[in-house]
């Protein structure tokens, strides 16, 4: 056998021997039973009667990205779950989803670049959330 084959066989045998399951030895004397736990009394919080305590809820952070759609390349944007698109932060009424930019300027237009060229489209050519927002 060659040296490589021997090393491979030895590695395989040692690797498989590490996978062998061994049973722990049986104890020579039986262990005493575990006593049942007694119920503990929880301390009552000390609040003045008649004053309900309302915890402050932290504000939900705005998600910056979507789990389903990739953000626009090279642009500052944030994901708007209600609209279902990325909103470009530095361009008014400009949105992005699935390699297409959408712009509202008294009507809808779309482009493959945030700088145009823009082609006019109807409401059927934009994501549903956008159509609901501006119409």
mmCIF file of N, CA and C in Angstrom:
data_model
loop_
_atom_site.group_PDB
_atom_site.id
_atom_site.type_symbol
_atom_site.label_atom_id
_atom_site.label_comp_id
_atom_site.label_asym_id
_atom_site.label_seq_id
_atom_site.Cartn_x
_atom_site.Cartn_y
_atom_site.Cartn_z
ATOM 1 N N UNK A 1 0.831 -1.173 0.000
ATOM 2 C CA UNK A 1 0.000 0.000 0.000
ATOM 3 C C UNK A 1 0.882 1.245 0.000
ATOM 4 N N UNK A 2 0.360 2.264 -0.650
ATOM 5 C CA UNK A 2 1.137 3.497 -0.690
ATOM 6 C C UNK A 2 0.958 4.251 0.618
ATOM 7 N N UNK A 3 1.799 5.227 0.831
ATOM 8 C CA UNK A 3 1.746 6.004 2.071
ATOM 9 C C UNK A 3 0.448 6.806 2.158
ATOM 10 N N UNK A 4 -0.032 7.323 1.046
ATOM 11 C CA UNK A 4 -1.271 8.122 1.046
ATOM 12 C C UNK A 4 -2.457 7.224 1.401
ATOM 13 N N UNK A 5 -2.506 6.024 0.839
ATOM 14 C CA UNK A 5 -3.595 5.102 1.131
ATOM 15 C C UNK A 5 -3.569 4.682 2.592
ATOM 16 N N UNK A 6 -2.371 4.464 3.150
ATOM 17 C CA UNK A 6 -2.265 4.088 4.562
ATOM 18 C C UNK A 6 -2.768 5.220 5.466
ATOM 19 N N UNK A 7 -2.356 6.432 5.139
ATOM 20 C CA UNK A 7 -2.779 7.592 5.946
ATOM 21 C C UNK A 7 -4.294 7.769 5.858
ATOM 22 N N UNK A 8 -4.853 7.580 4.680
ATOM 23 C CA UNK A 8 -6.295 7.727 4.504
ATOM 24 C C UNK A 8 -7.037 6.667 5.303
ATOM 25 N N UNK A 9 -6.559 5.423 5.221
ATOM 26 C CA UNK A 9 -7.188 4.332 5.958
ATOM 27 C C UNK A 9 -7.077 4.553 7.459
ATOM 28 N N UNK A 10 -5.918 4.975 7.927
ATOM 29 C CA UNK A 10 -5.711 5.226 9.355
ATOM 30 C C UNK A 10 -6.610 6.370 9.828
ATOM 31 N N UNK A 11 -6.720 7.435 9.038
ATOM 32 C CA UNK A 11 -7.582 8.567 9.397
ATOM 33 C C UNK A 11 -9.040 8.140 9.451
ATOM 34 N N UNK A 12 -9.455 7.322 8.500
ATOM 35 C CA UNK A 12 -10.832 6.836 8.471
ATOM 36 C C UNK A 12 -11.133 5.969 9.685
ATOM 37 N N UNK A 13 -10.232 5.057 10.020
ATOM 38 C CA UNK A 13 -10.435 4.166 11.168
ATOM 39 C C UNK A 13 -10.476 4.966 12.461
ATOM 40 N N UNK A 14 -9.564 5.936 12.637
ATOM 41 C CA UNK A 14 -9.559 6.737 13.854
ATOM 42 C C UNK A 14 -10.807 7.622 13.928
ATOM 43 N N UNK A 15 -11.207 8.168 12.801
ATOM 44 C CA UNK A 15 -12.408 9.010 12.782
ATOM 45 C C UNK A 15 -13.654 8.235 13.132
ATOM 46 N N UNK A 16 -13.783 7.030 12.593
ATOM 47 C CA UNK A 16 -14.956 6.218 12.893
ATOM 48 C C UNK A 16 -14.946 5.702 14.323
ATOM 49 N N UNK A 17 -13.773 5.446 14.865
ATOM 50 C CA UNK A 17 -13.714 4.952 16.243
ATOM 51 C C UNK A 17 -14.156 6.034 17.216
ATOM 52 N N UNK A 18 -13.991 7.295 16.847
ATOM 53 C CA UNK A 18 -14.444 8.376 17.720
ATOM 54 C C UNK A 18 -15.957 8.464 17.736
ATOM 55 N N UNK A 19 -16.622 7.907 16.747
ATOM 56 C CA UNK A 19 -18.086 7.953 16.673
ATOM 57 C C UNK A 19 -18.746 6.834 17.454
ATOM 58 N N UNK A 20 -17.971 5.907 17.970
ATOM 59 C CA UNK A 20 -18.550 4.773 18.686
ATOM 60 C C UNK A 20 -19.231 5.263 19.950
ATOM 61 N N UNK A 21 -20.419 4.740 20.216
ATOM 62 C CA UNK A 21 -21.185 5.141 21.388
ATOM 63 C C UNK A 21 -20.828 4.206 22.532
ATOM 64 N N UNK A 22 -20.496 4.789 23.664
ATOM 65 C CA UNK A 22 -20.172 3.990 24.829
ATOM 66 C C UNK A 22 -21.203 4.279 25.904
ATOM 67 N N UNK A 23 -21.673 3.222 26.567
ATOM 68 C CA UNK A 23 -22.614 3.383 27.670
ATOM 69 C C UNK A 23 -21.864 3.712 28.943
ATOM 70 N N UNK A 24 -22.428 4.606 29.731
ATOM 71 C CA UNK A 24 -21.768 4.865 31.021
ATOM 72 C C UNK A 24 -21.946 3.649 31.928
ATOM 73 N N UNK A 25 -21.014 3.417 32.825
ATOM 74 C CA UNK A 25 -21.123 2.245 33.707
ATOM 75 C C UNK A 25 -22.318 2.403 34.642
ATOM 76 N N UNK A 26 -22.942 1.272 34.973
ATOM 77 C CA UNK A 26 -24.063 1.262 35.894
ATOM 78 C C UNK A 26 -23.557 1.572 37.299
ATOM 79 N N UNK A 27 -24.295 2.405 38.055
ATOM 80 C CA UNK A 27 -23.826 2.682 39.429
ATOM 81 C C UNK A 27 -23.952 1.415 40.282
ATOM 82 N N UNK A 28 -22.990 1.238 41.199
ATOM 83 C CA UNK A 28 -22.987 0.035 42.027
ATOM 84 C C UNK A 28 -24.078 0.075 43.084
ATOM 85 N N UNK A 29 -24.423 1.266 43.558
ATOM 86 C CA UNK A 29 -25.509 1.382 44.529
ATOM 87 C C UNK A 29 -26.584 2.284 43.931
ATOM 88 N N UNK A 30 -27.832 1.953 44.180
ATOM 89 C CA UNK A 30 -28.883 2.797 43.617
ATOM 90 C C UNK A 30 -28.864 4.182 44.264
ATOM 91 N N UNK A 31 -29.188 5.170 43.461
ATOM 92 C CA UNK A 31 -29.215 6.537 43.950
ATOM 93 C C UNK A 31 -30.503 6.793 44.705
ATOM 94 N N UNK A 32 -30.456 7.640 45.734
ATOM 95 C CA UNK A 32 -31.687 7.932 46.482
ATOM 96 C C UNK A 32 -32.643 8.736 45.595
ATOM 97 N N UNK A 33 -33.957 8.595 45.820
ATOM 98 C CA UNK A 33 -34.907 9.340 44.992
ATOM 99 C C UNK A 33 -34.794 10.843 45.257
ATOM 100 N N UNK A 34 -35.125 11.579 44.246
ATOM 101 C CA UNK A 34 -35.072 13.035 44.366
ATOM 102 C C UNK A 34 -36.353 13.492 45.055
ATOM 103 N N UNK A 35 -36.225 14.282 46.124
ATOM 104 C CA UNK A 35 -37.438 14.707 46.833
ATOM 105 C C UNK A 35 -38.242 15.677 45.969
ATOM 106 N N UNK A 36 -39.570 15.637 46.088
ATOM 107 C CA UNK A 36 -40.382 16.559 45.293
ATOM 108 C C UNK A 36 -40.141 17.992 45.737
ATOM 109 N N UNK A 37 -40.177 18.874 44.768
ATOM 110 C CA UNK A 37 -39.933 20.273 45.103
ATOM 111 C C UNK A 37 -41.197 20.868 45.705
ATOM 112 N N UNK A 38 -41.001 21.744 46.656
ATOM 113 C CA UNK A 38 -42.136 22.400 47.295
ATOM 114 C C UNK A 38 -42.434 23.689 46.547
ATOM 115 N N UNK A 39 -43.696 24.060 46.457
ATOM 116 C CA UNK A 39 -44.000 25.306 45.747
ATOM 117 C C UNK A 39 -43.412 26.493 46.484
ATOM 118 N N UNK A 40 -42.885 27.388 45.739
ATOM 119 C CA UNK A 40 -42.300 28.583 46.336
ATOM 120 C C UNK A 40 -43.287 29.727 46.214
ATOM 121 N N UNK A 41 -43.222 30.626 47.135
ATOM 122 C CA UNK A 41 -44.099 31.789 47.114
ATOM 123 C C UNK A 41 -43.378 32.926 46.408
ATOM 124 N N UNK A 42 -44.048 33.491 45.415
ATOM 125 C CA UNK A 42 -43.452 34.606 44.686
ATOM 126 C C UNK A 42 -43.766 35.898 45.417
ATOM 127 N N UNK A 43 -42.783 36.785 45.556
ATOM 128 C CA UNK A 43 -43.071 38.051 46.216
ATOM 129 C C UNK A 43 -43.979 38.912 45.342
ATOM 130 N N UNK A 44 -44.888 39.589 45.984
ATOM 131 C CA UNK A 44 -45.816 40.464 45.288
ATOM 132 C C UNK A 44 -45.136 41.812 45.109
ATOM 133 N N UNK A 45 -45.167 42.377 43.871
ATOM 134 C CA UNK A 45 -44.522 43.675 43.690
ATOM 135 C C UNK A 45 -45.253 44.735 44.506
ATOM 136 N N UNK A 46 -44.463 45.619 45.080
ATOM 137 C CA UNK A 46 -45.053 46.655 45.922
ATOM 138 C C UNK A 46 -45.383 47.874 45.064
ATOM 139 N N UNK A 47 -46.654 48.017 44.737
ATOM 140 C CA UNK A 47 -47.122 49.189 44.011
ATOM 141 C C UNK A 47 -48.268 49.785 44.802
ATOM 142 N N UNK A 48 -48.439 51.045 44.652
ATOM 143 C CA UNK A 48 -49.523 51.713 45.356
ATOM 144 C C UNK A 48 -50.842 51.248 44.765
ATOM 145 N N UNK A 49 -51.823 50.918 45.583
ATOM 146 C CA UNK A 49 -53.105 50.468 45.042
ATOM 147 C C UNK A 49 -53.792 51.595 44.271
ATOM 148 N N UNK A 50 -54.458 51.208 43.190
ATOM 149 C CA UNK A 50 -55.191 52.190 42.401
ATOM 150 C C UNK A 50 -54.369 52.851 41.316
ATOM 151 N N UNK A 51 -53.081 52.592 41.269
ATOM 152 C CA UNK A 51 -52.241 53.176 40.230
ATOM 153 C C UNK A 51 -51.736 52.064 39.321
ATOM 154 N N UNK A 52 -52.382 51.875 38.165
ATOM 155 C CA UNK A 52 -51.918 50.815 37.271
ATOM 156 C C UNK A 52 -50.560 51.173 36.667
ATOM 157 N N UNK A 53 -49.762 50.166 36.539
ATOM 158 C CA UNK A 53 -48.437 50.352 35.965
ATOM 159 C C UNK A 53 -48.508 50.015 34.485
ATOM 160 N N UNK A 54 -48.156 50.958 33.629
ATOM 161 C CA UNK A 54 -48.126 50.713 32.182
ATOM 162 C C UNK A 54 -46.692 50.849 31.706
ATOM 163 N N UNK A 55 -46.118 49.764 31.214
ATOM 164 C CA UNK A 55 -44.735 49.844 30.727
ATOM 165 C C UNK A 55 -44.669 50.642 29.430
ATOM 166 N N UNK A 56 -43.566 51.348 29.274
ATOM 167 C CA UNK A 56 -43.344 52.092 28.039
ATOM 168 C C UNK A 56 -42.891 51.137 26.952
ATOM 169 N N UNK A 57 -43.589 51.175 25.824
ATOM 170 C CA UNK A 57 -43.208 50.318 24.709
ATOM 171 C C UNK A 57 -42.175 51.058 23.864
ATOM 172 N N UNK A 58 -41.055 50.398 23.573
ATOM 173 C CA UNK A 58 -40.073 51.060 22.719
ATOM 174 C C UNK A 58 -40.604 51.165 21.292
ATOM 175 N N UNK A 59 -40.222 52.214 20.618
ATOM 176 C CA UNK A 59 -40.656 52.415 19.236
ATOM 177 C C UNK A 59 -40.039 51.338 18.352
ATOM 178 N N UNK A 60 -40.829 50.866 17.395
ATOM 179 C CA UNK A 60 -40.336 49.845 16.468
ATOM 180 C C UNK A 60 -39.328 50.483 15.527
ATOM 181 N N UNK A 61 -38.167 49.879 15.373
ATOM 182 C CA UNK A 61 -37.218 50.437 14.414
ATOM 183 C C UNK A 61 -37.693 50.197 12.987
ATOM 184 N N UNK A 62 -37.403 51.141 12.124
ATOM 185 C CA UNK A 62 -37.779 51.017 10.723
ATOM 186 C C UNK A 62 -36.788 50.069 10.051
ATOM 187 N N UNK A 63 -37.271 49.018 9.387
ATOM 188 C CA UNK A 63 -36.329 48.108 8.731
ATOM 189 C C UNK A 63 -35.650 48.796 7.561
ATOM 190 N N UNK A 64 -34.359 48.590 7.443
ATOM 191 C CA UNK A 64 -33.607 49.190 6.343
ATOM 192 C C UNK A 64 -33.648 48.323 5.094
ATOM 193 N N UNK A 65 -33.909 47.030 5.246
ATOM 194 C CA UNK A 65 -33.915 46.131 4.098
ATOM 195 C C UNK A 65 -35.108 45.187 4.172
ATOM 196 N N UNK A 66 -35.386 44.563 3.039
ATOM 197 C CA UNK A 66 -36.468 43.586 2.947
ATOM 198 C C UNK A 66 -35.870 42.189 2.991
ATOM 199 N N UNK A 67 -36.659 41.245 3.495
ATOM 200 C CA UNK A 67 -36.215 39.853 3.492
ATOM 201 C C UNK A 67 -36.367 39.227 2.114
ATOM 202 N N UNK A 68 -37.201 39.823 1.256
ATOM 203 C CA UNK A 68 -37.487 39.229 -0.047
ATOM 204 C C UNK A 68 -36.828 39.940 -1.221
ATOM 205 N N UNK A 69 -36.572 41.239 -1.089
ATOM 206 C CA UNK A 69 -36.080 42.009 -2.223
ATOM 207 C C UNK A 69 -34.750 42.681 -1.881
ATOM 208 N N UNK A 70 -33.835 42.664 -2.840
ATOM 209 C CA UNK A 70 -32.531 43.289 -2.650
ATOM 210 C C UNK A 70 -32.667 44.803 -2.741
ATOM 211 N N UNK A 71 -31.840 45.544 -1.983
ATOM 212 C CA UNK A 71 -31.897 47.004 -2.047
ATOM 213 C C UNK A 71 -31.303 47.521 -3.350
ATOM 214 N N UNK A 72 -31.587 48.778 -3.679
ATOM 215 C CA UNK A 72 -31.026 49.330 -4.906
ATOM 216 C C UNK A 72 -29.508 49.447 -4.804
ATOM 217 N N UNK A 73 -28.819 49.224 -5.900
ATOM 218 C CA UNK A 73 -27.359 49.307 -5.856
ATOM 219 C C UNK A 73 -26.886 50.746 -5.677
ATOM 220 N N UNK A 74 -26.049 50.952 -4.692
ATOM 221 C CA UNK A 74 -25.382 52.236 -4.511
ATOM 222 C C UNK A 74 -26.249 53.383 -4.045
ATOM 223 N N UNK A 75 -27.495 53.144 -3.673
ATOM 224 C CA UNK A 75 -28.332 54.253 -3.261
ATOM 225 C C UNK A 75 -28.712 54.174 -1.805
ATOM 226 N N UNK A 76 -28.841 55.331 -1.174
ATOM 227 C CA UNK A 76 -29.330 55.370 0.199
ATOM 228 C C UNK A 76 -30.834 55.208 0.153
ATOM 229 N N UNK A 77 -31.331 54.185 0.846
ATOM 230 C CA UNK A 77 -32.753 53.894 0.800
ATOM 231 C C UNK A 77 -33.159 53.168 2.067
ATOM 232 N N UNK A 78 -34.464 53.033 2.244
ATOM 233 C CA UNK A 78 -35.002 52.223 3.330
ATOM 234 C C UNK A 78 -36.229 51.487 2.818
ATOM 235 N N UNK A 79 -36.499 50.333 3.426
ATOM 236 C CA UNK A 79 -37.609 49.483 3.013
ATOM 237 C C UNK A 79 -38.902 49.991 3.635
ATOM 238 N N UNK A 80 -39.935 50.149 2.836
ATOM 239 C CA UNK A 80 -41.261 50.522 3.324
ATOM 240 C C UNK A 80 -42.169 49.310 3.111
ATOM 241 N N UNK A 81 -42.463 48.596 4.193
ATOM 242 C CA UNK A 81 -43.242 47.356 4.091
ATOM 243 C C UNK A 81 -44.667 47.632 3.619
ATOM 244 N N UNK A 82 -45.225 48.772 3.983
ATOM 245 C CA UNK A 82 -46.596 49.098 3.577
ATOM 246 C C UNK A 82 -46.675 49.298 2.060
ATOM 247 N N UNK A 83 -45.670 49.938 1.495
ATOM 248 C CA UNK A 83 -45.650 50.157 0.047
ATOM 249 C C UNK A 83 -45.093 48.946 -0.700
ATOM 250 N N UNK A 84 -44.260 48.151 -0.036
ATOM 251 C CA UNK A 84 -43.657 46.984 -0.674
ATOM 252 C C UNK A 84 -42.516 47.343 -1.601
ATOM 253 N N UNK A 85 -41.830 48.464 -1.316
ATOM 254 C CA UNK A 85 -40.724 48.927 -2.153
ATOM 255 C C UNK A 85 -39.674 49.601 -1.271
ATOM 256 N N UNK A 86 -38.497 49.819 -1.850
ATOM 257 C CA UNK A 86 -37.490 50.652 -1.209
ATOM 258 C C UNK A 86 -37.785 52.096 -1.571
ATOM 259 N N UNK A 87 -37.675 52.986 -0.596
ATOM 260 C CA UNK A 87 -37.858 54.415 -0.828
ATOM 261 C C UNK A 87 -36.468 55.029 -0.884
ATOM 262 N N UNK A 88 -36.149 55.702 -1.992
ATOM 263 C CA UNK A 88 -34.850 56.351 -2.106
ATOM 264 C C UNK A 88 -34.841 57.580 -1.213
ATOM 265 N N UNK A 89 -33.824 57.686 -0.368
ATOM 266 C CA UNK A 89 -33.777 58.755 0.615
ATOM 267 C C UNK A 89 -33.442 60.111 0.000
ATOM 268 N N UNK A 90 -32.678 60.129 -1.080
ATOM 269 C CA UNK A 90 -32.217 61.402 -1.622
ATOM 270 C C UNK A 90 -32.970 61.847 -2.874
ATOM 271 N N UNK A 91 -34.027 61.154 -3.274
ATOM 272 C CA UNK A 91 -34.827 61.539 -4.435
ATOM 273 C C UNK A 91 -36.302 61.463 -4.065
ATOM 274 N N UNK A 92 -36.994 62.565 -4.234
ATOM 275 C CA UNK A 92 -38.400 62.643 -3.862
ATOM 276 C C UNK A 92 -39.262 61.756 -4.755
ATOM 277 N N UNK A 93 -40.169 61.011 -4.121
ATOM 278 C CA UNK A 93 -41.135 60.149 -4.814
ATOM 279 C C UNK A 93 -40.482 59.199 -5.812
ATOM 280 N N UNK A 94 -39.318 58.667 -5.439
ATOM 281 C CA UNK A 94 -38.619 57.681 -6.275
ATOM 282 C C UNK A 94 -38.465 56.411 -5.457
ATOM 283 N N UNK A 95 -38.789 55.281 -6.075
ATOM 284 C CA UNK A 95 -38.864 53.996 -5.387
ATOM 285 C C UNK A 95 -38.132 52.935 -6.211
ATOM 286 N N UNK A 96 -37.851 51.792 -5.577
ATOM 287 C CA UNK A 96 -37.098 50.735 -6.255
ATOM 288 C C UNK A 96 -37.611 49.377 -5.797
ATOM 289 N N UNK A 97 -37.717 48.446 -6.756
ATOM 290 C CA UNK A 97 -37.984 47.043 -6.455
ATOM 291 C C UNK A 97 -37.670 46.213 -7.687
ATOM 292 N N UNK A 98 -36.936 45.126 -7.475
ATOM 293 C CA UNK A 98 -36.589 44.146 -8.509
ATOM 294 C C UNK A 98 -36.008 44.794 -9.771
ATOM 295 N N UNK A 99 -34.912 45.479 -9.596
ATOM 296 C CA UNK A 99 -34.134 46.078 -10.689
ATOM 297 C C UNK A 99 -34.906 47.146 -11.478
ATOM 298 N N UNK A 100 -35.959 47.705 -10.898
ATOM 299 C CA UNK A 100 -36.725 48.750 -11.564
ATOM 300 C C UNK A 100 -36.959 49.904 -10.599
ATOM 301 N N UNK A 101 -36.754 51.117 -11.097
ATOM 302 C CA UNK A 101 -37.036 52.325 -10.340
ATOM 303 C C UNK A 101 -38.393 52.854 -10.789
ATOM 304 N N UNK A 102 -39.161 53.383 -9.835
ATOM 305 C CA UNK A 102 -40.472 53.955 -10.123
ATOM 306 C C UNK A 102 -40.470 55.386 -9.607
ATOM 307 N N UNK A 103 -41.118 56.285 -10.355
ATOM 308 C CA UNK A 103 -41.162 57.686 -9.957
ATOM 309 C C UNK A 103 -42.568 58.228 -10.161
ATOM 310 N N UNK A 104 -43.043 58.985 -9.166
ATOM 311 C CA UNK A 104 -44.334 59.657 -9.274
ATOM 312 C C UNK A 104 -44.077 61.134 -9.520
ATOM 313 N N UNK A 105 -44.563 61.635 -10.653
ATOM 314 C CA UNK A 105 -44.458 63.052 -10.969
ATOM 315 C C UNK A 105 -45.716 63.409 -11.760
ATOM 316 N N UNK A 106 -46.852 63.515 -11.051
ATOM 317 C CA UNK A 106 -48.170 63.712 -11.677
ATOM 318 C C UNK A 106 -48.488 62.589 -12.655
ATOM 319 N N UNK A 107 -47.995 61.425 -12.399
ATOM 320 C CA UNK A 107 -48.181 60.231 -13.205
ATOM 321 C C UNK A 107 -47.000 59.306 -12.963
ATOM 322 N N UNK A 108 -47.146 58.049 -13.311
ATOM 323 C CA UNK A 108 -46.096 57.064 -13.051
ATOM 324 C C UNK A 108 -45.151 56.934 -14.237
ATOM 325 N N UNK A 109 -43.869 56.755 -13.894
ATOM 326 C CA UNK A 109 -42.869 56.405 -14.899
ATOM 327 C C UNK A 109 -41.907 55.422 -14.244
ATOM 328 N N UNK A 110 -41.171 54.685 -15.092
ATOM 329 C CA UNK A 110 -40.236 53.692 -14.573
ATOM 330 C C UNK A 110 -38.957 53.713 -15.399
ATOM 331 N N UNK A 111 -37.898 53.163 -14.790
ATOM 332 C CA UNK A 111 -36.590 53.170 -15.435
ATOM 333 C C UNK A 111 -35.724 52.080 -14.816
ATOM 334 N N UNK A 112 -34.637 51.754 -15.478
ATOM 335 C CA UNK A 112 -33.668 50.810 -14.919
ATOM 336 C C UNK A 112 -32.550 51.546 -14.194
ATOM 337 N N UNK A 113 -32.600 52.886 -14.203
ATOM 338 C CA UNK A 113 -31.602 53.714 -13.533
ATOM 339 C C UNK A 113 -32.322 54.813 -12.754
ATOM 340 N N UNK A 114 -31.797 55.218 -11.607
ATOM 341 C CA UNK A 114 -32.466 56.286 -10.862
ATOM 342 C C UNK A 114 -32.384 57.633 -11.579
ATOM 343 N N UNK A 115 -31.509 57.738 -12.572
ATOM 344 C CA UNK A 115 -31.350 58.977 -13.319
ATOM 345 C C UNK A 115 -32.044 58.940 -14.677
ATOM 346 N N UNK A 116 -32.797 57.887 -14.957
ATOM 347 C CA UNK A 116 -33.523 57.783 -16.226
ATOM 348 C C UNK A 116 -32.698 57.081 -17.275
ATOM 349 N N UNK A 117 -33.165 57.034 -18.480
ATOM 350 C CA UNK A 117 -34.350 57.677 -19.034
ATOM 351 C C UNK A 117 -35.620 57.018 -18.484
ATOM 352 N N UNK A 118 -36.659 57.838 -18.278
ATOM 353 C CA UNK A 118 -37.922 57.387 -17.707
ATOM 354 C C UNK A 118 -38.934 57.153 -18.811
ATOM 355 N N UNK A 119 -39.686 56.075 -18.678
ATOM 356 C CA UNK A 119 -40.778 55.804 -19.607
ATOM 357 C C UNK A 119 -42.089 55.821 -18.827
ATOM 358 N N UNK A 120 -43.108 56.422 -19.390
ATOM 359 C CA UNK A 120 -44.395 56.499 -18.707
ATOM 360 C C UNK A 120 -45.009 55.112 -18.604
ATOM 361 N N UNK A 121 -45.747 54.893 -17.511
ATOM 362 C CA UNK A 121 -46.437 53.636 -17.296
ATOM 363 C C UNK A 121 -47.761 53.922 -16.588
ATOM 364 N N UNK A 122 -48.631 52.945 -16.576
ATOM 365 C CA UNK A 122 -49.919 53.090 -15.902
ATOM 366 C C UNK A 122 -49.799 52.530 -14.498
ATOM 367 N N UNK A 123 -50.870 52.620 -13.750
ATOM 368 C CA UNK A 123 -50.887 52.093 -12.391
ATOM 369 C C UNK A 123 -50.646 50.587 -12.381
ATOM 370 N N UNK A 124 -51.027 49.896 -13.459
ATOM 371 C CA UNK A 124 -50.788 48.450 -13.534
ATOM 372 C C UNK A 124 -49.299 48.136 -13.655
ATOM 373 N N UNK A 125 -48.485 49.110 -14.025
ATOM 374 C CA UNK A 125 -47.054 48.885 -14.197
ATOM 375 C C UNK A 125 -46.230 49.148 -12.959
ATOM 376 N N UNK A 126 -46.875 49.454 -11.829
ATOM 377 C CA UNK A 126 -46.141 49.722 -10.590
ATOM 378 C C UNK A 126 -46.588 48.727 -9.521
ATOM 379 N N UNK A 127 -45.771 48.482 -8.491
ATOM 380 C CA UNK A 127 -46.190 47.596 -7.405
ATOM 381 C C UNK A 127 -47.474 48.104 -6.748
ATOM 382 N N UNK A 128 -48.291 47.195 -6.271
ATOM 383 C CA UNK A 128 -49.634 47.523 -5.774
ATOM 384 C C UNK A 128 -49.615 48.566 -4.666
ATOM 385 N N UNK A 129 -48.658 48.505 -3.738
ATOM 386 C CA UNK A 129 -48.600 49.466 -2.659
ATOM 387 C C UNK A 129 -48.400 50.889 -3.143
ATOM 388 N N UNK A 130 -47.602 51.054 -4.164
ATOM 389 C CA UNK A 130 -47.385 52.386 -4.725
ATOM 390 C C UNK A 130 -48.645 52.919 -5.372
ATOM 391 N N UNK A 131 -49.332 52.057 -6.103
ATOM 392 C CA UNK A 131 -50.571 52.479 -6.762
ATOM 393 C C UNK A 131 -51.600 52.962 -5.757
ATOM 394 N N UNK A 132 -51.667 52.321 -4.609
ATOM 395 C CA UNK A 132 -52.632 52.733 -3.579
ATOM 396 C C UNK A 132 -52.239 54.051 -2.939
ATOM 397 N N UNK A 133 -50.953 54.328 -2.863
ATOM 398 C CA UNK A 133 -50.502 55.547 -2.175
ATOM 399 C C UNK A 133 -50.816 56.796 -2.992
ATOM 400 N N UNK A 134 -50.599 56.781 -4.262
ATOM 401 C CA UNK A 134 -50.694 58.001 -5.052
ATOM 402 C C UNK A 134 -51.983 58.114 -5.859
ATOM 403 N N UNK A 135 -52.869 57.138 -5.809
ATOM 404 C CA UNK A 135 -54.119 57.251 -6.581
ATOM 405 C C UNK A 135 -55.317 57.240 -5.691
#
